[in-house]
């Protein structure tokens, strides 16, 4: 059996990032992956400006100044200059007139007629945002191989970027396999179950703007049908995911088909849930992932193995592609851990005055999807390793927007 971390690194090392890029307007770029590093076009702030509503004053050796005008955000102050003893009324974001020594917040001032005065001594340069104090022209603004977040959209807009180069989205076709599976439009009959993996994974993967997800439907446990479906899908898809049929049962044909159509690596992962996991490619181009059919195992291997590989393939940096990992304190103990596989328990997080605590939910079977619904994280328990109450442990957040 393979250790999870070794398997993940091997999978990532055998995955190559797409090279196809396209220009996207900034309004259409959120959630896509940036294909170029973008530099700072303009110092930020672009010019010295006021951080407060108040008075810009010249000469800090006095406590009273004559008000000679008003400057507001958007005004051109290039011709405005203060002489010692002069002040201007100034608003947040307005340019700082030449010769300003400090900006006094309006609540610290007294105004009588055309004069402003203060009671306390002023600090030089107070309440002035200096040109370039945040960003200097020519520096890296946003790194390539990162997802463009709403904040990045704002930052890029502030620097005048109307369009950016992104990696082209990848097409992903998702199948479920199994004679027992019914779609939701079909009536339930003895021995059958509703297909839950496909709706679950379709809805999850659709969160990623850089994936164009195609619903491939349910495939029966029939060699020829599976072969034809995978062959057809591989003509258009960059990625195929099949849930079910990845283990060693007589009817697990998907592996055999992949072996015949392309290449296959079949791994027994030393993790629970999620032992059988296979991947490979068709036509040396289309990457294929075969997930275990048990819904929780399908879910966990998607989070821990498949999504990292897909993210890296789609253009994310390897660091960003790896699953997010946090730390929490164990609100449980496992005194005599005989578990031979790395266990990823479904758990909740609670924040208290003593820190962040993780505890397993009820229902840890790999067929018990309710555990995933009620969980915030996967709690990692390494094989043969005891857990003491209060010990710091690794947890994988189950947010579907990372
Ligand atoms: P398999 O990996 O095909 O051997 O399936 C393992 C278990 O997962 C069996 O109990 C299947 O019925 C169940 N299973 C497989 N695919 C799905 C699916 N798409 N939705 C719900 N359960 C499934
Ligand atoms: Mg099956």
Tab-separated table of C-alpha atoms and ligand atoms in Angstrom:
chain	number	residue	atom	x	y	z
A	1	UNK	CA	0.000	0.000	0.000
A	2	UNK	CA	1.143	3.530	-0.761
A	3	UNK	CA	1.521	6.327	1.719
A	4	UNK	CA	-0.810	9.222	0.913
A	5	UNK	CA	1.862	11.925	0.775
A	6	UNK	CA	4.165	9.875	-1.439
A	7	UNK	CA	1.270	9.053	-3.753
A	8	UNK	CA	0.191	12.708	-3.980
A	9	UNK	CA	3.715	13.877	-4.822
A	10	UNK	CA	4.126	11.138	-7.422
A	11	UNK	CA	0.808	12.024	-9.021
A	12	UNK	CA	1.715	15.733	-9.105
A	13	UNK	CA	5.188	15.030	-10.479
A	14	UNK	CA	3.628	13.070	-13.356
A	15	UNK	CA	1.162	15.842	-14.162
A	16	UNK	CA	2.011	18.629	-16.585
A	17	UNK	CA	0.480	22.082	-16.498
A	18	UNK	CA	-1.509	23.113	-19.552
A	19	UNK	CA	0.174	25.634	-21.873
A	20	UNK	CA	-2.950	27.003	-23.493
A	21	UNK	CA	-3.813	30.559	-22.557
A	22	UNK	CA	-6.413	33.134	-23.525
A	23	UNK	CA	-6.998	36.799	-22.783
A	24	UNK	CA	-9.965	37.530	-20.550
A	25	UNK	CA	-11.500	40.895	-19.774
A	26	UNK	CA	-11.166	41.747	-16.091
A	27	UNK	CA	-14.944	41.407	-15.579
A	28	UNK	CA	-14.737	37.813	-16.862
A	29	UNK	CA	-11.546	36.810	-15.046
A	30	UNK	CA	-12.642	36.005	-11.475
A	31	UNK	CA	-11.907	32.372	-10.570
A	32	UNK	CA	-9.621	31.754	-13.562
A	33	UNK	CA	-5.902	31.059	-13.223
A	34	UNK	CA	-3.477	33.808	-14.112
A	35	UNK	CA	-0.973	32.727	-16.780
A	36	UNK	CA	1.421	35.689	-16.451
A	37	UNK	CA	2.969	37.598	-13.578
A	38	UNK	CA	1.593	41.146	-13.593
A	39	UNK	CA	3.678	44.117	-12.526
A	40	UNK	CA	2.818	47.329	-10.757
A	41	UNK	CA	2.010	49.989	-13.388
A	42	UNK	CA	1.673	52.914	-10.990
A	43	UNK	CA	3.030	53.547	-7.515
A	44	UNK	CA	0.323	52.900	-4.926
A	45	UNK	CA	-0.788	55.272	-3.591
A	46	UNK	CA	-0.325	57.096	-6.910
A	47	UNK	CA	0.239	60.424	-5.124
A	48	UNK	CA	0.520	61.633	-1.527
A	49	UNK	CA	-3.030	61.901	-0.198
A	50	UNK	CA	-4.935	62.494	2.994
A	51	UNK	CA	-5.987	59.570	5.214
A	52	UNK	CA	-8.483	61.778	7.101
A	53	UNK	CA	-11.009	64.542	6.795
A	54	UNK	CA	-9.279	67.530	8.446
A	55	UNK	CA	-6.761	70.268	7.741
A	56	UNK	CA	-3.440	70.186	5.891
A	57	UNK	CA	-1.139	72.622	7.673
A	58	UNK	CA	2.266	74.205	7.033
A	59	UNK	CA	4.651	74.890	9.939
A	60	UNK	CA	4.327	72.779	13.066
A	61	UNK	CA	5.905	75.393	15.375
A	62	UNK	CA	2.537	77.102	15.699
A	63	UNK	CA	-0.923	76.046	16.894
A	64	UNK	CA	-3.053	78.269	14.630
A	65	UNK	CA	-3.226	78.592	10.837
A	66	UNK	CA	-5.182	80.606	8.297
A	67	UNK	CA	-7.532	78.527	6.104
A	68	UNK	CA	-6.882	79.482	2.478
A	69	UNK	CA	-9.034	76.946	0.646
A	70	UNK	CA	-10.553	73.473	0.339
A	71	UNK	CA	-9.285	70.343	-1.468
A	72	UNK	CA	-11.417	67.253	-2.007
A	73	UNK	CA	-10.774	63.796	-3.534
A	74	UNK	CA	-10.451	64.227	-7.292
A	75	UNK	CA	-9.171	67.837	-7.152
A	76	UNK	CA	-5.922	68.678	-8.932
A	77	UNK	CA	-3.549	70.067	-6.286
A	78	UNK	CA	-0.450	70.382	-8.458
A	79	UNK	CA	-0.686	74.208	-8.331
A	80	UNK	CA	-1.656	74.435	-4.641
A	81	UNK	CA	1.131	75.389	-2.250
A	82	UNK	CA	1.022	76.310	1.430
A	83	UNK	CA	3.170	79.001	3.046
A	84	UNK	CA	4.072	78.855	6.766
A	85	UNK	CA	0.954	79.659	8.787
A	86	UNK	CA	-1.450	78.502	6.079
A	87	UNK	CA	-3.859	75.524	6.026
A	88	UNK	CA	-6.436	74.003	3.676
A	89	UNK	CA	-9.578	72.100	4.573
A	90	UNK	CA	-8.870	68.590	3.180
A	91	UNK	CA	-10.950	65.423	2.667
A	92	UNK	CA	-9.924	61.743	2.653
A	93	UNK	CA	-8.242	60.769	-0.621
A	94	UNK	CA	-7.497	64.356	-1.664
A	95	UNK	CA	-3.985	65.144	-2.905
A	96	UNK	CA	-1.642	66.783	-0.405
A	97	UNK	CA	-0.694	70.382	-1.355
A	98	UNK	CA	3.028	71.181	-1.619
A	99	UNK	CA	4.665	72.248	1.650
A	100	UNK	CA	2.136	70.402	3.853
A	101	UNK	CA	3.808	69.296	7.101
A	102	UNK	CA	0.931	67.340	8.603
A	103	UNK	CA	-2.793	66.629	8.370
A	104	UNK	CA	-4.826	67.298	11.532
A	105	UNK	CA	-8.027	65.257	11.872
A	106	UNK	CA	-10.988	67.597	11.997
A	107	UNK	CA	-12.110	66.296	15.422
A	108	UNK	CA	-8.857	67.646	16.966
A	109	UNK	CA	-9.386	71.196	15.708
A	110	UNK	CA	-11.304	74.335	16.581
A	111	UNK	CA	-12.359	76.587	13.714
A	112	UNK	CA	-13.208	80.256	14.162
A	113	UNK	CA	-13.901	82.355	11.079
A	114	UNK	CA	-11.079	81.578	8.683
A	115	UNK	CA	-8.654	80.216	11.279
A	116	UNK	CA	-8.049	76.661	12.505
A	117	UNK	CA	-6.282	75.906	15.785
A	118	UNK	CA	-5.184	72.847	17.812
A	119	UNK	CA	-4.367	72.304	21.475
A	120	UNK	CA	-1.762	69.601	21.191
A	121	UNK	CA	1.520	69.576	19.308
A	122	UNK	CA	1.342	67.873	15.907
A	123	UNK	CA	3.487	65.061	14.558
A	124	UNK	CA	5.146	65.634	11.203
A	125	UNK	CA	3.639	63.759	8.224
A	126	UNK	CA	0.692	62.460	10.263
A	127	UNK	CA	-2.357	61.137	8.391
A	128	UNK	CA	-0.642	61.321	5.010
A	129	UNK	CA	-0.583	58.241	2.783
A	130	UNK	CA	2.689	58.522	0.919
A	131	UNK	CA	3.093	57.792	-2.792
A	132	UNK	CA	4.436	54.242	-3.319
A	133	UNK	CA	4.257	53.220	0.353
A	134	UNK	CA	2.230	50.115	-0.619
A	135	UNK	CA	3.517	49.268	-4.110
A	136	UNK	CA	6.348	50.551	-6.284
A	137	UNK	CA	6.110	50.750	-10.074
A	138	UNK	CA	7.770	47.683	-11.633
A	139	UNK	CA	7.342	45.349	-8.641
A	140	UNK	CA	5.331	42.107	-8.969
A	141	UNK	CA	1.656	42.932	-8.443
A	142	UNK	CA	0.083	39.438	-8.717
A	143	UNK	CA	1.998	36.183	-9.265
A	144	UNK	CA	1.194	33.873	-12.151
A	145	UNK	CA	-0.306	30.416	-11.472
A	146	UNK	CA	-2.712	31.850	-8.887
A	147	UNK	CA	-6.509	31.989	-8.901
A	148	UNK	CA	-7.833	35.471	-9.586
A	149	UNK	CA	-9.819	36.349	-6.458
A	150	UNK	CA	-12.320	39.185	-6.085
A	151	UNK	CA	-9.627	41.133	-4.189
A	152	UNK	CA	-7.171	40.542	-7.055
A	153	UNK	CA	-9.796	41.880	-9.484
A	154	UNK	CA	-9.957	45.049	-7.389
A	155	UNK	CA	-6.178	45.354	-7.237
A	156	UNK	CA	-5.808	44.802	-10.989
A	157	UNK	CA	-8.495	47.400	-11.680
A	158	UNK	CA	-6.662	49.884	-9.426
A	159	UNK	CA	-3.617	49.380	-11.640
A	160	UNK	CA	-5.516	49.898	-14.888
A	161	UNK	CA	-5.506	46.272	-16.134
A	162	UNK	CA	-8.563	45.882	-18.406
A	163	UNK	CA	-7.682	42.316	-19.482
A	164	UNK	CA	-5.332	39.557	-18.342
A	165	UNK	CA	-3.877	36.342	-19.757
A	166	UNK	CA	-5.404	33.245	-18.145
A	167	UNK	CA	-5.014	29.509	-18.663
A	168	UNK	CA	-7.794	28.191	-20.886
A	169	UNK	CA	-10.366	26.236	-18.897
A	170	UNK	CA	-10.138	22.453	-19.104
A	171	UNK	CA	-13.025	20.228	-20.113
A	172	UNK	CA	-13.855	17.515	-17.596
A	173	UNK	CA	-16.308	14.677	-18.199
A	174	UNK	CA	-17.690	12.890	-15.164
A	175	UNK	CA	-19.158	9.367	-15.184
A	176	UNK	CA	-20.572	7.090	-12.534
A	177	UNK	CA	-20.322	3.356	-13.109
A	178	UNK	CA	-22.393	0.555	-11.650
A	179	UNK	CA	-25.408	-1.580	-12.615
A	180	UNK	CA	-27.005	-0.685	-9.299
A	181	UNK	CA	-27.136	3.049	-9.962
A	182	UNK	CA	-30.273	4.957	-10.858
A	183	UNK	CA	-30.651	8.537	-11.964
A	184	UNK	CA	-33.089	10.670	-9.999
A	185	UNK	CA	-35.688	10.513	-12.774
A	186	UNK	CA	-35.932	6.708	-12.456
A	187	UNK	CA	-38.231	4.889	-9.989
A	188	UNK	CA	-36.495	3.025	-7.190
A	189	UNK	CA	-36.595	-0.780	-7.626
A	190	UNK	CA	-35.249	-3.619	-5.413
A	191	UNK	CA	-31.455	-3.828	-5.254
A	192	UNK	CA	-30.914	-0.449	-6.870
A	193	UNK	CA	-29.684	2.799	-5.300
A	194	UNK	CA	-29.659	6.380	-6.434
A	195	UNK	CA	-26.407	7.600	-7.913
A	196	UNK	CA	-25.096	10.119	-5.383
A	197	UNK	CA	-21.478	10.546	-6.480
A	198	UNK	CA	-22.270	12.150	-9.812
A	199	UNK	CA	-24.556	14.925	-8.483
A	200	UNK	CA	-22.113	15.490	-5.605
A	201	UNK	CA	-18.998	15.766	-7.763
A	202	UNK	CA	-20.731	17.699	-10.565
A	203	UNK	CA	-21.923	20.356	-8.149
A	204	UNK	CA	-18.532	20.519	-6.435
A	205	UNK	CA	-16.405	20.740	-9.584
A	206	UNK	CA	-18.650	23.413	-11.070
A	207	UNK	CA	-17.310	25.798	-8.420
A	208	UNK	CA	-14.050	26.032	-10.336
A	209	UNK	CA	-14.295	28.556	-13.160
A	210	UNK	CA	-11.294	26.930	-14.844
A	211	UNK	CA	-13.173	23.627	-15.329
A	212	UNK	CA	-15.899	23.120	-17.921
A	213	UNK	CA	-17.739	20.166	-16.421
A	214	UNK	CA	-19.711	17.734	-18.602
A	215	UNK	CA	-22.143	15.216	-17.123
A	216	UNK	CA	-21.307	11.857	-18.721
A	217	UNK	CA	-24.159	9.981	-17.001
A	218	UNK	CA	-24.192	6.482	-15.513
A	219	UNK	CA	-22.310	3.653	-17.219
A	220	UNK	CA	-23.379	0.025	-16.671
A	221	UNK	CA	-20.877	-2.622	-15.590
A	222	UNK	CA	-20.304	-3.628	-19.180
A	223	UNK	CA	-16.861	-3.665	-20.756
A	224	UNK	CA	-17.878	-2.597	-24.273
A	225	UNK	CA	-20.179	0.208	-23.156
A	226	UNK	CA	-17.530	1.602	-20.819
A	227	UNK	CA	-14.879	1.359	-23.517
A	228	UNK	CA	-16.970	3.186	-26.069
A	229	UNK	CA	-17.958	5.902	-23.593
A	230	UNK	CA	-14.388	6.576	-22.420
A	231	UNK	CA	-13.060	6.516	-25.983
A	232	UNK	CA	-15.663	9.060	-27.100
A	233	UNK	CA	-15.246	11.297	-24.069
A	234	UNK	CA	-11.457	11.354	-24.447
A	235	UNK	CA	-11.811	12.896	-27.922
A	236	UNK	CA	-13.027	16.172	-26.369
A	237	UNK	CA	-12.198	16.070	-22.676
A	238	UNK	CA	-8.923	17.061	-21.022
A	239	UNK	CA	-9.947	15.133	-17.920
A	240	UNK	CA	-12.254	12.185	-17.234
A	241	UNK	CA	-13.385	11.166	-13.759
A	242	UNK	CA	-15.191	7.851	-13.166
A	243	UNK	CA	-16.484	6.869	-9.777
A	244	UNK	CA	-16.940	3.183	-9.033
A	245	UNK	CA	-15.222	0.207	-10.550
A	246	UNK	CA	-11.739	1.189	-9.380
A	247	UNK	CA	-11.287	-1.752	-7.016
A	248	UNK	CA	-10.606	-5.404	-7.678
A	249	UNK	CA	-14.102	-6.898	-8.075
A	250	UNK	CA	-14.944	-9.018	-11.125
A	251	UNK	CA	-17.144	-6.246	-12.470
A	252	UNK	CA	-14.609	-3.462	-12.075
A	253	UNK	CA	-14.108	-3.045	-15.811
A	254	UNK	CA	-13.073	0.602	-15.887
A	255	UNK	CA	-9.472	-0.199	-15.040
A	256	UNK	CA	-9.271	-2.845	-17.744
A	257	UNK	CA	-10.682	-0.400	-20.284
A	258	UNK	CA	-8.222	2.308	-19.306
A	259	UNK	CA	-5.379	-0.176	-19.525
A	260	UNK	CA	-6.424	-1.031	-23.050
A	261	UNK	CA	-7.185	2.496	-24.287
A	262	UNK	CA	-4.206	4.210	-22.707
A	263	UNK	CA	-2.116	3.855	-19.576
A	264	UNK	CA	-3.156	2.826	-16.099
A	265	UNK	CA	-1.617	3.165	-12.648
A	266	UNK	CA	-3.566	1.389	-9.954
A	267	UNK	CA	-2.766	2.231	-6.369
A	268	UNK	CA	-3.876	0.905	-3.052
A	269	UNK	CA	-3.627	4.028	-0.934
A	270	UNK	CA	-2.900	3.548	2.749
A	271	UNK	CA	-5.781	5.865	3.607
A	272	UNK	CA	-9.217	5.412	5.060
A	273	UNK	CA	-11.603	6.101	3.440
A	274	UNK	CA	-10.462	5.714	-0.134
A	275	UNK	CA	-8.142	2.755	-0.622
A	276	UNK	CA	-8.589	1.966	-4.345
A	277	UNK	CA	-7.498	4.810	-6.609
A	278	UNK	CA	-6.396	4.576	-10.210
A	279	UNK	CA	-5.324	7.098	-12.788
A	280	UNK	CA	-3.805	7.199	-16.218
A	281	UNK	CA	-4.378	8.774	-19.576
A	282	UNK	CA	-5.909	8.166	-22.947
A	283	UNK	CA	-4.198	9.340	-26.174
A	284	UNK	CA	-1.360	10.671	-24.033
A	285	UNK	CA	-3.520	13.701	-23.497
A	286	UNK	CA	-6.712	13.089	-21.575
A	287	UNK	CA	-6.043	12.479	-17.883
A	288	UNK	CA	-8.322	9.876	-16.291
A	289	UNK	CA	-9.073	9.394	-12.584
A	290	UNK	CA	-10.882	6.334	-11.271
A	291	UNK	CA	-12.355	6.891	-7.841
A	292	UNK	CA	-13.674	4.345	-5.372
A	293	UNK	CA	-17.467	4.034	-5.524
A	294	UNK	CA	-18.187	4.415	-1.825
A	295	UNK	CA	-19.422	8.001	-1.630
A	296	UNK	CA	-17.206	9.121	1.256
A	297	UNK	CA	-14.186	7.497	-0.366
A	298	UNK	CA	-15.052	9.219	-3.647
A	299	UNK	CA	-15.335	12.496	-1.775
A	300	UNK	CA	-12.070	12.097	0.145
A	301	UNK	CA	-9.987	10.987	-2.845
A	302	UNK	CA	-11.370	13.910	-4.839
A	303	UNK	CA	-10.237	16.337	-2.148
A	304	UNK	CA	-6.910	14.670	-1.368
A	305	UNK	CA	-5.730	13.349	-4.756
A	306	UNK	CA	-7.804	14.234	-7.808
A	307	UNK	CA	-8.416	17.928	-7.223
A	308	UNK	CA	-4.752	18.707	-6.485
A	309	UNK	CA	-3.752	17.008	-9.751
A	310	UNK	CA	-6.502	18.804	-11.687
A	311	UNK	CA	-5.572	22.168	-10.197
A	312	UNK	CA	-1.933	21.679	-11.126
A	313	UNK	CA	-2.912	20.542	-14.623
A	314	UNK	CA	-5.161	23.604	-14.983
A	315	UNK	CA	-2.301	26.006	-14.225
A	316	UNK	CA	-2.096	26.519	-10.468
A	317	UNK	CA	1.340	26.449	-8.846
A	318	UNK	CA	2.172	23.163	-7.126
A	319	UNK	CA	1.964	24.870	-3.707
A	320	UNK	CA	-1.523	26.194	-4.441
A	321	UNK	CA	-2.593	22.878	-5.964
A	322	UNK	CA	-1.905	20.841	-2.818
A	323	UNK	CA	-4.915	20.594	-0.501
A	324	UNK	CA	-5.172	23.243	2.213
A	325	UNK	CA	-4.089	21.994	5.598
A	326	UNK	CA	-4.766	23.648	8.956
A	327	UNK	CA	-3.967	22.795	12.580
A	328	UNK	CA	-6.427	22.180	15.383
A	329	UNK	CA	-6.366	20.619	18.845
A	330	UNK	CA	-7.854	17.142	19.218
A	331	UNK	CA	-11.101	17.242	21.184
A	332	UNK	CA	-10.885	13.431	21.348
A	333	UNK	CA	-8.303	10.780	22.039
A	334	UNK	CA	-7.249	7.515	20.390
A	335	UNK	CA	-5.160	5.763	23.064
A	336	UNK	CA	-4.243	2.561	21.318
A	337	UNK	CA	-4.371	3.221	17.583
A	338	UNK	CA	-4.053	-0.045	15.677
A	339	UNK	CA	-5.352	1.492	12.474
A	340	UNK	CA	-2.895	0.498	9.739
A	341	UNK	CA	-3.969	3.224	7.327
A	342	UNK	CA	-3.851	7.007	7.607
A	343	UNK	CA	-7.371	7.848	8.698
A	344	UNK	CA	-9.200	10.958	7.515
A	345	UNK	CA	-12.066	11.263	9.996
A	346	UNK	CA	-14.943	13.555	9.204
A	347	UNK	CA	-14.951	16.179	11.948
A	348	UNK	CA	-16.286	19.490	13.151
A	349	UNK	CA	-14.271	22.505	14.284
A	350	UNK	CA	-15.234	24.578	17.284
A	351	UNK	CA	-13.667	27.866	18.292
A	352	UNK	CA	-13.482	28.475	22.033
A	353	UNK	CA	-11.435	30.744	24.307
A	354	UNK	CA	-8.896	27.897	24.543
A	355	UNK	CA	-8.406	27.648	20.784
A	356	UNK	CA	-9.669	25.701	17.784
A	357	UNK	CA	-10.797	22.147	18.495
A	358	UNK	CA	-11.561	19.284	16.140
A	359	UNK	CA	-13.850	16.371	16.971
A	360	UNK	CA	-15.065	13.449	14.839
A	361	UNK	CA	-18.730	13.400	13.844
A	362	UNK	CA	-20.972	10.356	14.236
A	363	UNK	CA	-21.090	8.045	11.243
A	364	UNK	CA	-17.545	7.365	10.035
A	365	UNK	CA	-18.382	4.561	7.553
A	366	UNK	CA	-17.048	5.152	4.043
A	367	UNK	CA	-20.612	4.781	2.760
A	368	UNK	CA	-21.984	7.340	5.249
A	369	UNK	CA	-22.178	10.593	3.331
A	370	UNK	CA	-24.106	12.259	6.168
A	371	UNK	CA	-20.751	12.422	7.996
A	372	UNK	CA	-19.332	14.639	5.224
A	373	UNK	CA	-22.403	16.863	5.261
A	374	UNK	CA	-22.062	17.489	8.993
A	375	UNK	CA	-18.289	17.951	8.924
A	376	UNK	CA	-16.093	21.026	8.577
A	377	UNK	CA	-12.814	19.170	8.095
A	378	UNK	CA	-11.116	15.844	7.512
A	379	UNK	CA	-9.104	15.099	10.651
A	380	UNK	CA	-5.858	13.317	9.836
A	381	UNK	CA	-4.853	10.452	12.121
A	382	UNK	CA	-1.610	8.808	10.942
A	383	UNK	CA	-1.426	4.985	11.046
A	384	UNK	CA	-0.411	3.378	14.356
A	385	UNK	CA	-0.181	6.792	16.044
A	386	UNK	CA	-2.047	7.543	19.243
A	387	UNK	CA	-3.884	10.812	19.698
A	388	UNK	CA	-3.972	12.561	23.065
A	389	UNK	CA	-6.671	15.022	24.013
A	390	UNK	CA	-5.425	18.575	23.345
A	391	UNK	CA	-2.684	17.493	20.940
A	392	UNK	CA	-2.238	19.567	17.772
A	393	UNK	CA	-3.306	17.656	14.680
A	394	UNK	CA	-3.657	18.328	10.952
A	395	UNK	CA	-7.078	18.982	9.474
A	396	UNK	CA	-8.171	19.497	5.872
A	397	UNK	CA	-10.942	22.095	5.488
A	398	UNK	CA	-13.960	20.981	3.472
A	399	UNK	CA	-14.625	24.356	1.904
A	400	UNK	CA	-15.598	23.807	-1.699
A	401	UNK	CA	-14.287	27.106	-2.918
A	402	UNK	CA	-10.546	26.590	-2.416
B	1	LIG	P1	-17.398	-0.003	-6.380
B	1	LIG	O1	-16.258	0.914	-6.151
B	1	LIG	O2	-17.996	0.131	-7.731
B	1	LIG	O3	-17.066	-1.405	-6.002
B	1	LIG	O4	-18.541	0.456	-5.351
B	1	LIG	C1	-18.349	0.433	-3.962
B	1	LIG	C2	-19.650	0.808	-3.242
B	1	LIG	O5	-20.014	2.136	-3.598
B	1	LIG	C3	-20.834	-0.020	-3.592
B	1	LIG	O6	-21.632	-0.162	-2.443
B	1	LIG	C4	-21.569	0.788	-4.631
B	1	LIG	O7	-22.940	0.492	-4.717
B	1	LIG	C5	-21.344	2.168	-4.126
B	1	LIG	N1	-21.353	3.139	-5.217
B	1	LIG	C6	-20.638	3.069	-6.351
B	1	LIG	N2	-20.889	4.129	-7.146
B	1	LIG	C7	-21.797	4.887	-6.481
B	1	LIG	C8	-22.479	6.109	-6.783
B	1	LIG	N3	-22.235	6.757	-7.919
B	1	LIG	N4	-23.355	6.592	-5.893
B	1	LIG	C9	-23.588	5.934	-4.732
B	1	LIG	N5	-22.984	4.783	-4.381
B	1	LIG	C10	-22.100	4.245	-5.242
B	2	LIG	MG1	-19.317	-0.884	-8.933
